Tab-separated table of C-alpha atoms in Angstrom:
chain	number	residue	atom	x	y	z
A	1	MET	CA	-53.069	52.884	12.142
A	2	VAL	CA	-56.121	55.131	12.447
A	3	ALA	CA	-55.821	56.054	8.795
A	4	TYR	CA	-55.554	52.395	7.852
A	5	LEU	CA	-58.736	51.559	9.792
A	6	VAL	CA	-60.612	54.550	8.365
A	7	VAL	CA	-59.607	53.662	4.813
A	8	THR	CA	-60.244	49.927	4.981
A	9	ARG	CA	-63.631	50.384	6.677
A	10	SER	CA	-64.836	53.072	4.316
A	11	PRO	CA	-67.876	52.061	2.259
A	12	GLY	CA	-65.995	52.339	-1.025
A	13	TRP	CA	-62.930	50.340	0.073
A	14	PRO	CA	-63.744	46.958	-1.559
A	15	ARG	CA	-64.228	48.713	-4.870
A	16	VAL	CA	-61.025	50.752	-4.491
A	17	GLN	CA	-59.131	47.646	-3.469
A	18	THR	CA	-60.014	45.808	-6.666
A	19	THR	CA	-59.433	48.758	-9.010
A	20	PHE	CA	-56.229	50.134	-7.458
A	21	PHE	CA	-54.635	47.237	-5.613
A	22	SER	CA	-55.389	44.203	-7.707
A	23	LEU	CA	-52.562	41.669	-7.355
A	24	GLU	CA	-53.436	40.103	-10.673
A	25	PHE	CA	-53.268	43.354	-12.650
A	26	GLY	CA	-50.202	44.327	-10.703
A	27	ARG	CA	-48.340	41.200	-11.764
A	28	GLU	CA	-49.379	41.592	-15.376
A	29	SER	CA	-48.407	45.253	-15.594
A	30	PHE	CA	-45.096	44.893	-13.787
A	31	LEU	CA	-42.849	44.006	-16.727
A	32	PRO	CA	-44.157	46.564	-19.259
A	33	ILE	CA	-43.909	49.283	-16.638
A	34	LEU	CA	-40.405	48.219	-15.653
A	35	ARG	CA	-39.400	48.440	-19.312
A	36	GLY	CA	-40.915	51.924	-19.361
A	37	LEU	CA	-38.986	52.832	-16.223
A	38	TRP	CA	-35.752	52.019	-18.049
A	39	VAL	CA	-36.652	54.880	-20.417
A	40	ASN	CA	-37.069	57.170	-17.392
A	41	VAL	CA	-33.720	56.062	-15.995
A	42	GLN	CA	-32.050	56.864	-19.310
A	43	VAL	CA	-33.627	60.326	-19.378
A	44	LEU	CA	-32.568	60.766	-15.770
A	45	LEU	CA	-28.934	59.863	-16.376
A	46	ILE	CA	-28.439	61.674	-19.679
A	47	GLY	CA	-30.510	64.657	-18.519
A	48	GLY	CA	-28.745	64.729	-15.157
A	49	VAL	CA	-25.320	65.054	-16.752
A	50	CYS	CA	-26.554	67.788	-19.132
A	51	VAL	CA	-28.220	69.642	-16.241
A	52	VAL	CA	-24.989	69.704	-14.235
A	53	VAL	CA	-22.877	70.900	-17.165
A	54	LEU	CA	-25.355	73.554	-18.310
A	55	GLY	CA	-26.201	74.649	-14.759
A	56	LEU	CA	-22.534	75.053	-13.873
A	57	GLY	CA	-21.905	77.072	-17.038
A	58	LEU	CA	-24.861	79.375	-16.339
A	59	ALA	CA	-23.752	79.855	-12.732
A	60	VAL	CA	-20.226	80.796	-13.801
A	61	LEU	CA	-21.639	83.305	-16.323
A	62	ARG	CA	-23.919	84.812	-13.690
A	63	THR	CA	-21.037	85.319	-11.275
A	64	LEU	CA	-18.683	87.006	-13.760
A	65	ARG	CA	-17.748	90.481	-12.577
A	66	GLY	CA	-16.997	93.642	-14.452
A	67	PRO	CA	-18.918	95.639	-17.049
A	68	ALA	CA	-17.381	93.768	-19.997
A	69	PHE	CA	-19.349	90.644	-19.062
A	70	ALA	CA	-22.680	92.421	-18.569
A	71	PRO	CA	-24.290	90.983	-21.748
A	72	LEU	CA	-23.381	87.414	-20.785
A	73	ARG	CA	-24.608	88.004	-17.243
A	74	ILE	CA	-27.908	89.430	-18.462
A	75	LEU	CA	-28.458	86.565	-20.922
A	76	ALA	CA	-27.771	83.959	-18.271
A	77	THR	CA	-30.058	85.749	-15.817
A	78	ALA	CA	-32.852	85.941	-18.397
A	79	TYR	CA	-32.499	82.221	-19.109
A	80	VAL	CA	-32.701	81.344	-15.441
A	81	ASP	CA	-35.700	83.630	-14.849
A	82	LEU	CA	-37.525	82.196	-17.857
A	83	PHE	CA	-37.099	78.509	-17.216
A	84	ARG	CA	-37.361	78.711	-13.444
A	85	GLY	CA	-40.631	80.581	-13.736
A	86	MET	CA	-42.166	78.492	-16.535
A	87	PRO	CA	-44.080	75.411	-15.316
A	88	LEU	CA	-42.250	72.297	-16.471
A	89	ILE	CA	-45.362	70.947	-18.152
A	90	ILE	CA	-45.629	74.066	-20.348
A	91	THR	CA	-41.957	73.838	-21.301
A	92	LEU	CA	-42.586	70.207	-22.215
A	93	TYR	CA	-45.518	71.133	-24.454
A	94	LEU	CA	-43.670	74.002	-26.116
A	95	VAL	CA	-40.526	71.990	-26.792
A	96	GLY	CA	-42.247	68.697	-27.462
A	97	PHE	CA	-44.940	69.950	-29.821
A	98	GLY	CA	-43.656	73.362	-30.874
A	99	LEU	CA	-40.154	72.433	-32.049
A	100	PRO	CA	-41.160	69.580	-34.392
A	101	ALA	CA	-43.999	71.722	-35.772
A	102	LEU	CA	-41.380	74.095	-37.175
A	103	ARG	CA	-40.398	71.267	-39.517
A	104	LEU	CA	-36.818	72.432	-39.552
A	105	GLN	CA	-34.237	70.003	-40.761
A	106	GLY	CA	-32.200	68.385	-38.053
A	107	ILE	CA	-34.724	68.956	-35.277
A	108	PRO	CA	-35.380	65.626	-33.632
A	109	THR	CA	-38.945	64.461	-33.357
A	110	SER	CA	-38.436	61.703	-30.825
A	111	PRO	CA	-40.455	62.456	-27.678
A	112	PHE	CA	-37.617	60.874	-25.737
A	113	VAL	CA	-35.110	63.474	-26.974
A	114	LEU	CA	-37.514	66.423	-26.839
A	115	GLY	CA	-38.691	65.473	-23.359
A	116	THR	CA	-35.099	65.280	-22.161
A	117	VAL	CA	-34.360	68.696	-23.685
A	118	ALA	CA	-37.349	70.276	-21.921
A	119	ILE	CA	-36.385	68.768	-18.585
A	120	VAL	CA	-32.781	69.901	-18.998
A	121	LEU	CA	-33.952	73.452	-19.794
A	122	THR	CA	-35.990	73.673	-16.608
A	123	TYR	CA	-33.663	71.848	-14.246
A	124	SER	CA	-30.495	73.572	-15.436
A	125	ALA	CA	-32.109	76.879	-14.427
A	126	TYR	CA	-32.710	75.559	-10.899
A	127	VAL	CA	-29.314	73.932	-10.615
A	128	ALA	CA	-27.602	77.092	-11.914
A	129	GLU	CA	-28.990	78.927	-8.902
A	130	VAL	CA	-27.749	76.227	-6.553
A	131	PHE	CA	-24.271	76.420	-8.072
A	132	ARG	CA	-24.356	80.203	-7.944
A	133	ALA	CA	-25.125	80.095	-4.228
A	134	GLY	CA	-22.170	77.725	-3.888
A	135	ILE	CA	-19.812	79.986	-5.809
A	136	GLU	CA	-20.854	82.965	-3.709
A	137	SER	CA	-20.359	80.967	-0.512
A	138	VAL	CA	-16.615	80.727	-1.196
A	139	HIS	CA	-14.999	83.532	0.786
A	140	PRO	CA	-13.504	86.386	-1.272
A	141	SER	CA	-10.201	85.869	0.545
A	142	GLN	CA	-9.857	82.576	-1.329
A	143	ARG	CA	-10.077	84.470	-4.601
A	144	ALA	CA	-7.525	87.003	-3.381
A	145	ALA	CA	-5.141	84.202	-2.399
A	146	ALA	CA	-5.549	82.489	-5.765
A	147	ARG	CA	-5.027	85.655	-7.769
A	148	SER	CA	-2.053	86.727	-5.647
A	149	LEU	CA	-0.330	83.494	-6.683
A	150	GLY	CA	-0.703	84.553	-10.307
A	151	LEU	CA	-3.564	82.224	-11.226
A	152	THR	CA	-5.754	83.531	-14.036
A	153	HIS	CA	-9.471	84.032	-13.435
A	154	ARG	CA	-10.190	80.768	-15.226
A	155	GLN	CA	-7.636	78.809	-13.203
A	156	MET	CA	-8.928	80.373	-10.008
A	157	MET	CA	-12.490	79.270	-10.800
A	158	ARG	CA	-11.492	75.772	-11.832
A	159	ILE	CA	-8.910	74.957	-9.187
A	160	VAL	CA	-9.944	77.019	-6.172
A	161	VAL	CA	-13.535	78.294	-6.315
A	162	LEU	CA	-15.599	75.607	-8.057
A	163	PRO	CA	-14.317	72.595	-6.074
A	164	GLN	CA	-15.228	74.356	-2.836
A	165	ALA	CA	-18.522	75.639	-4.274
A	166	VAL	CA	-19.624	72.198	-5.446
A	167	ARG	CA	-18.701	70.675	-2.124
A	168	ASN	CA	-20.763	73.301	-0.299
A	169	VAL	CA	-23.914	72.654	-2.322
A	170	THR	CA	-23.749	68.884	-2.838
A	171	PRO	CA	-26.645	68.217	-0.395
A	172	ALA	CA	-28.855	70.724	-2.228
A	173	LEU	CA	-27.885	69.235	-5.594
A	174	LEU	CA	-28.776	65.723	-4.489
A	175	ASN	CA	-32.124	67.044	-3.329
A	176	ASP	CA	-32.756	68.397	-6.821
A	177	PHE	CA	-31.686	65.040	-8.237
A	178	VAL	CA	-34.401	63.299	-6.219
A	179	ALA	CA	-36.946	65.791	-7.581
A	180	LEU	CA	-35.665	65.181	-11.107
A	181	GLN	CA	-36.142	61.438	-10.628
A	182	LYS	CA	-39.883	61.759	-10.468
A	183	ASP	CA	-40.231	64.633	-12.909
A	184	VAL	CA	-38.733	62.477	-15.671
A	185	GLY	CA	-42.140	60.737	-15.576
A	186	LEU	CA	-43.617	63.857	-17.165
A	187	ILE	CA	-42.112	63.063	-20.570
A	188	SER	CA	-45.077	60.702	-20.909
A	189	VAL	CA	-47.212	63.712	-21.893
A	190	LEU	CA	-45.234	63.827	-25.140
A	191	GLY	CA	-46.028	60.187	-25.857
A	192	ALA	CA	-42.701	58.638	-24.902
A	193	VAL	CA	-43.453	55.158	-23.630
A	194	ASP	CA	-41.951	55.515	-20.195
A	195	ALA	CA	-43.235	53.951	-16.980
A	196	VAL	CA	-46.120	56.410	-16.634
A	197	ARG	CA	-47.164	56.064	-20.257
A	198	ALA	CA	-46.911	52.271	-20.081
A	199	ALA	CA	-49.163	52.306	-17.040
A	200	GLN	CA	-51.574	54.651	-18.790
A	201	ILE	CA	-51.865	52.285	-21.760
A	202	LEU	CA	-52.547	49.339	-19.470
A	203	VAL	CA	-55.148	51.328	-17.541
A	204	GLY	CA	-56.836	52.260	-20.796
A	205	GLN	CA	-57.081	48.597	-21.775
A	206	SER	CA	-58.457	47.294	-18.497
A	207	PHE	CA	-60.024	50.250	-16.681
A	208	ASN	CA	-58.069	49.035	-13.683
A	209	PHE	CA	-55.840	51.629	-12.000
A	210	THR	CA	-53.391	49.188	-10.420
A	211	PRO	CA	-50.681	49.917	-13.083
A	212	TYR	CA	-50.498	53.541	-11.816
A	213	VAL	CA	-49.876	52.282	-8.307
A	214	VAL	CA	-47.191	49.938	-9.616
A	215	ALA	CA	-45.512	52.743	-11.561
A	216	GLY	CA	-45.735	55.039	-8.525
A	217	LEU	CA	-44.149	52.468	-6.251
A	218	LEU	CA	-41.349	51.844	-8.735
A	219	PHE	CA	-40.574	55.580	-8.800
A	220	VAL	CA	-40.490	55.589	-5.011
A	221	LEU	CA	-38.092	52.636	-4.988
A	222	LEU	CA	-35.902	54.486	-7.464
A	223	ALA	CA	-35.856	57.586	-5.262
A	224	VAL	CA	-35.103	55.911	-1.937
A	225	PRO	CA	-31.367	55.213	-2.492
A	226	SER	CA	-30.728	58.763	-3.713
A	227	ALA	CA	-32.643	60.182	-0.774
A	228	ARG	CA	-30.518	58.159	1.650
A	229	ILE	CA	-27.324	59.247	-0.118
A	230	ALA	CA	-28.496	62.867	0.115
A	231	ASP	CA	-29.103	62.396	3.869
A	232	ALA	CA	-25.659	60.897	4.373
A	233	VAL	CA	-23.920	63.642	2.430
A	234	SER	CA	-25.793	66.364	4.333
A	235	ALA	CA	-24.887	64.758	7.632
A	236	ARG	CA	-21.244	64.602	6.630
A	237	ALA	CA	-21.266	68.235	5.523
A	238	ARG	CA	-22.817	69.224	8.850
A	239	ARG	CA	-20.178	67.337	10.805
A	240	ARG	CA	-17.407	68.915	8.798
A	241	GLN	CA	-18.841	72.358	9.370
A	242	GLN	CA	-19.035	71.784	13.101
A	243	SER	CA	-15.491	70.504	13.351
A	244	GLY	CA	-14.353	73.429	11.229
A	245	SER	CA	-16.138	76.029	13.339
A	246	THR	CA	-13.078	76.526	15.516
A	247	LEU	CA	-11.096	77.909	12.601
B	1	MET	CA	20.610	101.198	-6.241
B	2	SER	CA	17.177	101.200	-7.791
B	3	ALA	CA	14.150	100.144	-5.798
B	4	VAL	CA	12.561	96.719	-6.307
B	5	LEU	CA	9.179	98.107	-5.362
B	6	GLU	CA	8.281	101.742	-5.587
B	7	VAL	CA	4.996	103.413	-4.754
B	8	ARG	CA	4.430	106.903	-6.140
B	9	GLY	CA	1.573	109.089	-4.982
B	10	VAL	CA	-0.929	106.257	-4.763
B	11	VAL	CA	-4.529	107.263	-4.095
B	12	LYS	CA	-7.252	104.743	-3.349
B	13	ALA	CA	-10.840	105.356	-2.307
B	14	PHE	CA	-13.698	102.986	-1.598
B	15	GLY	CA	-16.719	105.089	-2.504
B	16	GLU	CA	-16.603	108.177	-0.318
B	17	ASN	CA	-13.948	106.748	1.929
B	18	VAL	CA	-10.505	107.862	0.767
B	19	VAL	CA	-8.082	105.369	2.304
B	20	LEU	CA	-4.818	106.302	0.592
B	21	ARG	CA	-4.169	110.002	-0.119
B	22	GLY	CA	-0.921	109.910	-2.037
B	23	VAL	CA	1.453	107.346	-0.562
B	24	ASP	CA	5.141	107.301	-1.526
B	25	LEU	CA	7.374	104.420	-0.643
B	26	ALA	CA	10.536	102.841	-2.027
B	27	VAL	CA	11.808	99.404	-1.097
B	28	ASP	CA	15.354	98.471	-2.049
B	29	GLU	CA	16.489	94.952	-2.721
B	30	HIS	CA	17.134	92.747	0.335
B	31	ARG	CA	15.492	95.294	2.585
B	32	VAL	CA	12.667	94.859	5.069
B	33	VAL	CA	10.140	97.666	5.355
B	34	ALA	CA	7.608	97.634	8.162
B	35	LEU	CA	4.379	99.561	7.776
B	36	ILE	CA	2.904	100.616	11.084
B	37	GLY	CA	-0.129	102.689	11.957
B	38	GLY	CA	-3.548	102.457	13.512
B	39	SER	CA	-6.334	100.423	11.994
B	40	GLY	CA	-7.780	102.229	9.004
B	41	SER	CA	-4.509	104.032	8.343
B	42	GLY	CA	-4.230	102.268	4.969
B	43	LYS	CA	-1.507	99.648	5.591
B	44	SER	CA	-3.505	96.729	4.201
B	45	THR	CA	-4.945	98.745	1.340
B	46	LEU	CA	-1.439	99.808	0.348
B	47	LEU	CA	-0.324	96.176	0.225
B	48	ARG	CA	-3.427	95.175	-1.727
B	49	CYS	CA	-2.732	97.931	-4.240
B	50	ALA	CA	0.905	96.877	-4.530
B	51	SER	CA	-0.141	93.266	-5.196
B	52	LEU	CA	-2.749	94.411	-7.761
B	53	LEU	CA	-5.607	92.982	-5.736
B	54	GLU	CA	-7.030	96.511	-5.813
B	55	VAL	CA	-6.877	98.968	-8.684
B	56	VAL	CA	-5.337	102.287	-7.694
B	57	ASP	CA	-7.314	105.466	-8.416
B	58	ASP	CA	-4.198	107.549	-8.980
B	59	GLY	CA	-0.420	107.257	-8.767
B	60	GLN	CA	1.827	104.389	-9.755
B	61	VAL	CA	3.353	101.232	-8.396
B	62	LEU	CA	6.661	100.177	-9.962
B	63	LEU	CA	8.111	96.702	-9.773
B	64	ASP	CA	11.739	96.620	-10.890
B	65	GLY	CA	11.153	99.947	-12.556
B	66	GLU	CA	8.105	98.776	-14.541
B	67	ASP	CA	4.818	100.565	-13.961
B	68	ILE	CA	2.538	97.661	-12.942
B	69	THR	CA	-0.502	99.901	-12.444
B	70	ASP	CA	-0.570	100.647	-16.161
B	71	PRO	CA	-3.848	99.142	-17.418
B	72	ARG	CA	-2.035	97.628	-20.409
B	73	VAL	CA	0.127	95.489	-18.122
B	74	ASP	CA	-0.851	91.824	-17.743
B	75	ALA	CA	-1.801	91.789	-14.077
B	76	ASP	CA	-1.556	87.997	-13.819
B	77	ALA	CA	2.025	88.115	-15.046
B	78	VAL	CA	2.866	90.759	-12.442
B	79	ARG	CA	1.238	88.868	-9.560
B	80	ARG	CA	3.400	85.874	-10.470
B	81	ARG	CA	6.444	87.853	-9.375
B	82	LEU	CA	4.987	88.758	-5.992
B	83	GLY	CA	4.395	86.752	-2.860
B	84	VAL	CA	1.498	87.705	-0.591
B	85	VAL	CA	0.646	86.369	2.850
B	86	PHE	CA	-2.670	87.323	4.424
B	87	GLN	CA	-3.882	87.870	7.947
B	88	ALA	CA	-6.262	84.898	7.795
B	89	TYR	CA	-3.748	82.547	6.064
B	90	ASN	CA	-6.180	81.886	3.164
B	91	LEU	CA	-4.856	78.409	2.500
B	92	PHE	CA	-7.047	76.410	0.137
B	93	PRO	CA	-9.019	74.115	2.451
B	94	HIS	CA	-9.769	71.492	-0.185
B	95	LEU	CA	-6.101	70.949	-1.051
B	96	THR	CA	-3.431	69.272	1.030
B	97	VAL	CA	-0.560	71.285	2.449
B	98	LEU	CA	1.720	70.012	-0.323
B	99	ASP	CA	-0.807	70.845	-3.067
B	100	ASN	CA	-1.260	74.324	-1.607
B	101	VAL	CA	2.466	74.912	-1.941
B	102	THR	CA	2.969	73.325	-5.368
B	103	LEU	CA	-0.160	74.790	-7.001
B	104	ALA	CA	1.383	78.010	-8.311
B	105	PRO	CA	4.809	76.581	-9.245
B	106	VAL	CA	3.114	73.893	-11.368
B	107	ARG	CA	0.087	75.704	-12.769
B	108	VAL	CA	1.446	79.225	-13.075
B	109	HIS	CA	5.183	78.778	-13.515
B	110	GLY	CA	5.027	75.565	-15.495
B	111	ARG	CA	7.516	73.676	-13.378
B	112	SER	CA	7.363	69.927	-13.455
B	113	ARG	CA	5.307	68.283	-10.754
B	114	SER	CA	8.250	66.320	-9.365
B	115	GLU	CA	10.526	69.335	-9.241
B	116	ALA	CA	7.847	71.467	-7.539
B	117	ARG	CA	7.125	68.679	-5.114
B	118	GLU	CA	10.754	68.250	-4.181
B	119	GLU	CA	11.207	71.947	-3.668
B	120	ALA	CA	8.007	72.217	-1.626
B	121	LEU	CA	9.022	69.328	0.595
B	122	ALA	CA	12.418	70.927	1.151
B	123	LEU	CA	10.742	74.184	2.180
B	124	LEU	CA	8.291	72.349	4.445
B	125	GLU	CA	11.196	70.404	5.929
B	126	ARG	CA	12.875	73.671	6.790
B	127	ILE	CA	9.871	74.838	8.779
B	128	GLY	CA	9.481	71.405	10.373
B	129	LEU	CA	6.188	70.602	8.672
B	130	ALA	CA	7.270	68.016	6.110
B	131	ASP	CA	5.335	65.358	8.025
B	132	LYS	CA	2.157	67.445	7.570
B	133	SER	CA	2.496	67.669	3.793
B	134	GLY	CA	-0.380	65.225	3.215
B	135	GLU	CA	-2.713	66.866	5.731
B	136	TYR	CA	-5.492	69.316	4.964
B	137	PRO	CA	-5.059	72.824	6.379
B	138	ASP	CA	-7.842	72.484	8.979
B	139	ARG	CA	-5.770	69.824	10.764
B	140	LEU	CA	-3.013	72.380	11.428
B	141	SER	CA	-2.723	75.034	14.139
B	142	GLY	CA	-3.000	78.685	13.146
B	143	GLY	CA	0.743	79.140	13.444
B	144	GLN	CA	1.420	76.088	11.285
B	145	GLN	CA	-1.104	77.274	8.692
B	146	GLN	CA	0.471	80.696	8.523
B	147	ARG	CA	3.934	79.200	8.112
B	148	VAL	CA	2.614	77.046	5.278
B	149	ALA	CA	1.108	80.192	3.733
B	150	ILE	CA	4.538	81.857	3.882
B	151	VAL	CA	6.118	78.808	2.247
B	152	ARG	CA	3.395	78.861	-0.422
B	153	ALA	CA	4.280	82.479	-1.195
B	154	LEU	CA	8.025	81.688	-1.240
B	155	ALA	CA	7.573	78.701	-3.552
B	156	VAL	CA	7.082	81.027	-6.520
B	157	ARG	CA	10.466	82.695	-5.791
B	158	PRO	CA	8.924	86.164	-5.580
B	159	ARG	CA	10.793	89.428	-6.079
B	160	VAL	CA	9.038	90.890	-3.052
B	161	LEU	CA	7.187	89.302	-0.177
B	162	LEU	CA	4.166	91.296	1.009
B	163	LEU	CA	2.998	90.371	4.507
B	164	ASP	CA	-0.363	91.746	5.589
B	165	GLU	CA	-0.610	91.647	9.408
B	166	ILE	CA	0.229	87.992	9.311
B	167	THR	CA	0.269	87.519	13.087
B	168	SER	CA	-2.898	89.455	13.932
B	169	ALA	CA	-5.205	86.430	13.796
B	170	LEU	CA	-2.875	84.182	15.780
B	171	ASP	CA	-2.981	83.174	19.409
B	172	PRO	CA	-0.145	84.971	21.225
B	173	GLU	CA	1.815	81.785	21.868
B	174	LEU	CA	1.864	81.023	18.124
B	175	VAL	CA	3.152	84.441	17.039
B	176	GLY	CA	6.767	83.547	17.834
B	177	GLU	CA	7.079	80.645	15.406
B	178	VAL	CA	5.734	82.741	12.522
B	179	LEU	CA	7.970	85.718	13.259
B	180	ARG	CA	10.972	83.413	13.560
B	181	LEU	CA	10.318	82.197	10.034
B	182	VAL	CA	9.942	85.758	8.713
B	183	ARG	CA	13.233	86.701	10.339
B	184	GLU	CA	14.930	83.725	8.713
B	185	VAL	CA	13.507	84.617	5.321
B	186	ALA	CA	14.662	88.214	5.773
B	187	GLU	CA	18.153	87.096	6.740
B	188	GLN	CA	18.372	85.113	3.520
B	189	GLY	CA	17.977	88.339	1.627
B	190	MET	CA	14.293	88.395	0.697
B	191	THR	CA	12.866	91.837	0.063
B	192	ILE	CA	9.900	92.222	2.402
B	193	VAL	CA	7.153	94.762	2.994
B	194	MET	CA	5.131	93.982	6.078
B	195	ALA	CA	2.150	95.638	7.673
B	196	THR	CA	2.421	94.817	11.339
B	197	HIS	CA	1.383	95.590	14.881
B	198	GLU	CA	4.418	93.765	16.267
B	199	MET	CA	6.552	96.812	17.107
B	200	GLY	CA	9.204	94.799	18.878
B	201	PHE	CA	9.653	92.631	15.801
B	202	ALA	CA	9.703	95.635	13.477
B	203	LYS	CA	12.399	97.161	15.641
B	204	GLN	CA	14.616	94.089	15.372
B	205	VAL	CA	14.083	93.017	11.779
B	206	ALA	CA	13.049	96.022	9.724
B	207	ASP	CA	15.540	98.271	7.986
B	208	THR	CA	12.923	100.970	7.598
B	209	VAL	CA	9.747	101.686	9.506
B	210	CYS	CA	6.986	103.729	7.894
B	211	PHE	CA	4.257	105.244	9.975
B	212	LEU	CA	1.033	105.587	8.023
B	213	ASP	CA	-1.600	107.991	9.209
B	214	GLN	CA	-4.812	108.946	7.438
B	215	GLY	CA	-3.632	107.587	4.129
B	216	VAL	CA	-0.158	109.091	3.910
B	217	VAL	CA	3.321	108.070	5.070
B	218	LEU	CA	3.742	110.569	7.861
B	219	GLU	CA	7.160	109.514	8.967
B	220	SER	CA	9.707	106.940	7.901
B	221	GLY	CA	13.255	106.043	8.795
B	222	PRO	CA	15.348	103.530	10.700
B	223	PRO	CA	13.350	101.740	13.409
B	224	ALA	CA	15.403	103.187	16.233
B	225	GLN	CA	14.488	106.691	15.112
B	226	VAL	CA	10.822	106.208	14.165
B	227	LEU	CA	9.973	103.961	17.084
B	228	GLY	CA	12.431	105.444	19.593
B	229	ASP	CA	12.444	109.132	18.856
B	230	PRO	CA	9.700	110.072	16.416
B	231	VAL	CA	9.528	113.586	15.054
B	232	GLU	CA	5.812	113.781	14.329
B	233	PRO	CA	3.426	114.349	17.218
B	234	ARG	CA	0.927	111.875	15.729
B	235	THR	CA	3.597	109.160	15.645
B	236	ARG	CA	4.400	109.877	19.283
B	237	GLN	CA	0.744	109.672	20.150
B	238	PHE	CA	0.323	106.347	18.326
B	239	LEU	CA	3.419	104.857	19.933
B	240	SER	CA	2.447	105.976	23.406
B	241	ARG	CA	-0.854	104.152	22.986
B	242	ILE	CA	1.070	101.048	21.889
B	243	ILE	CA	3.349	101.358	24.904
B	244	ASP	CA	0.326	101.791	27.177
B	245	ALA	CA	-1.013	98.538	25.784
B	246	GLY	CA	2.321	96.902	26.640
B	247	ARG	CA	3.107	96.042	23.035
B	248	LEU	CA	6.489	97.745	22.742
């Protein structure tokens, strides 16, 4: 309320209102931006699936035991360190501009594909750590029970450890999904005409910033359902933990 | 008669801590061997070595005459022939009771789902838990969970059943139902090695009692002798403490 009064009574407000909150520009920009958002949703869905698969694979490699697997463990660790430490925007530039510059055959040049690759590289490193925490949260006695039944290491991971691990970290994963939802907007730096890029083009034509606000609000609307699902899943996990605390 | 399970001079250390210092043990078919001893005496470690959940530092474990501690042996194939029940049940919480029991028969032994299911339900029926077959383990009492864990181990038709202090985590009033099941299984001829603190039960059911102390089998023999008239002073000392605690 106070903030609203302060903002609307500020000397620059009428000017800001027309350049950022123009209904007319908002209506005009809505459809192009929505079309752009469809690109973001595609990146989100395709990238999301790749992130889960790659992240899970990295996590399994990082939790392998025994000296024979040391090279795999070290490689996976190096990957995670690299892409978790590298700012996403730099990864985007390197993949988006560096890869096509090699002019190798078979390397895609579409900013859509390259942007998705860069996002998958970064997010799979984060998600690998979430999965790893999940795998390590499964009590060693579960492994002992699985092995004592004669299950191989692979069967033990697939049937006993991973289902429990994934269940334990689902709230954290959904949280990362919400973060991914807005970071898919960064592929616009490579020139893919997504919602952000569409807004940028419209702003460039009119010098009115309302399209950015429209794009921002659309991203928020996209994130709200996932955020609520994440809340619900966390609440359910909490309840289950409490009811299970007597075990 | 050759032993089903034989332990020869097994040594196992965790870092500096030497838990087993050359254990010898032979278990004949259809026999029940009870391992007794204070905590830290090596009972659980011995069972974990015998079930290949730990790698022995020295010595051998033989299953039906085959050296299973040989590094060239396929450990998964050996574990298939053993049944293990743990102190904390270790049922898989994300699987139903029925799926817990049928998991190994189907996935490891390649039995058909329907056959495994039928057999599992028959076993659960026997322990009066057939109506719980669709439940998840956390809906069961500790005693029920442990009985399911025993059934899970039996479902693979093991050569030997290894029981690792299976009543230690149970409320006293639930111990009876679990021991009753073990007795039944023993009477049907299963070969059993059990680490236990239940001296009364060992006395009634075991054919041999082994007293472990500081990583060796200090004394072994029929329960009446080991528990009633032990030779070794350390066994006497241990038993007198048990009697003081009212557990024998």
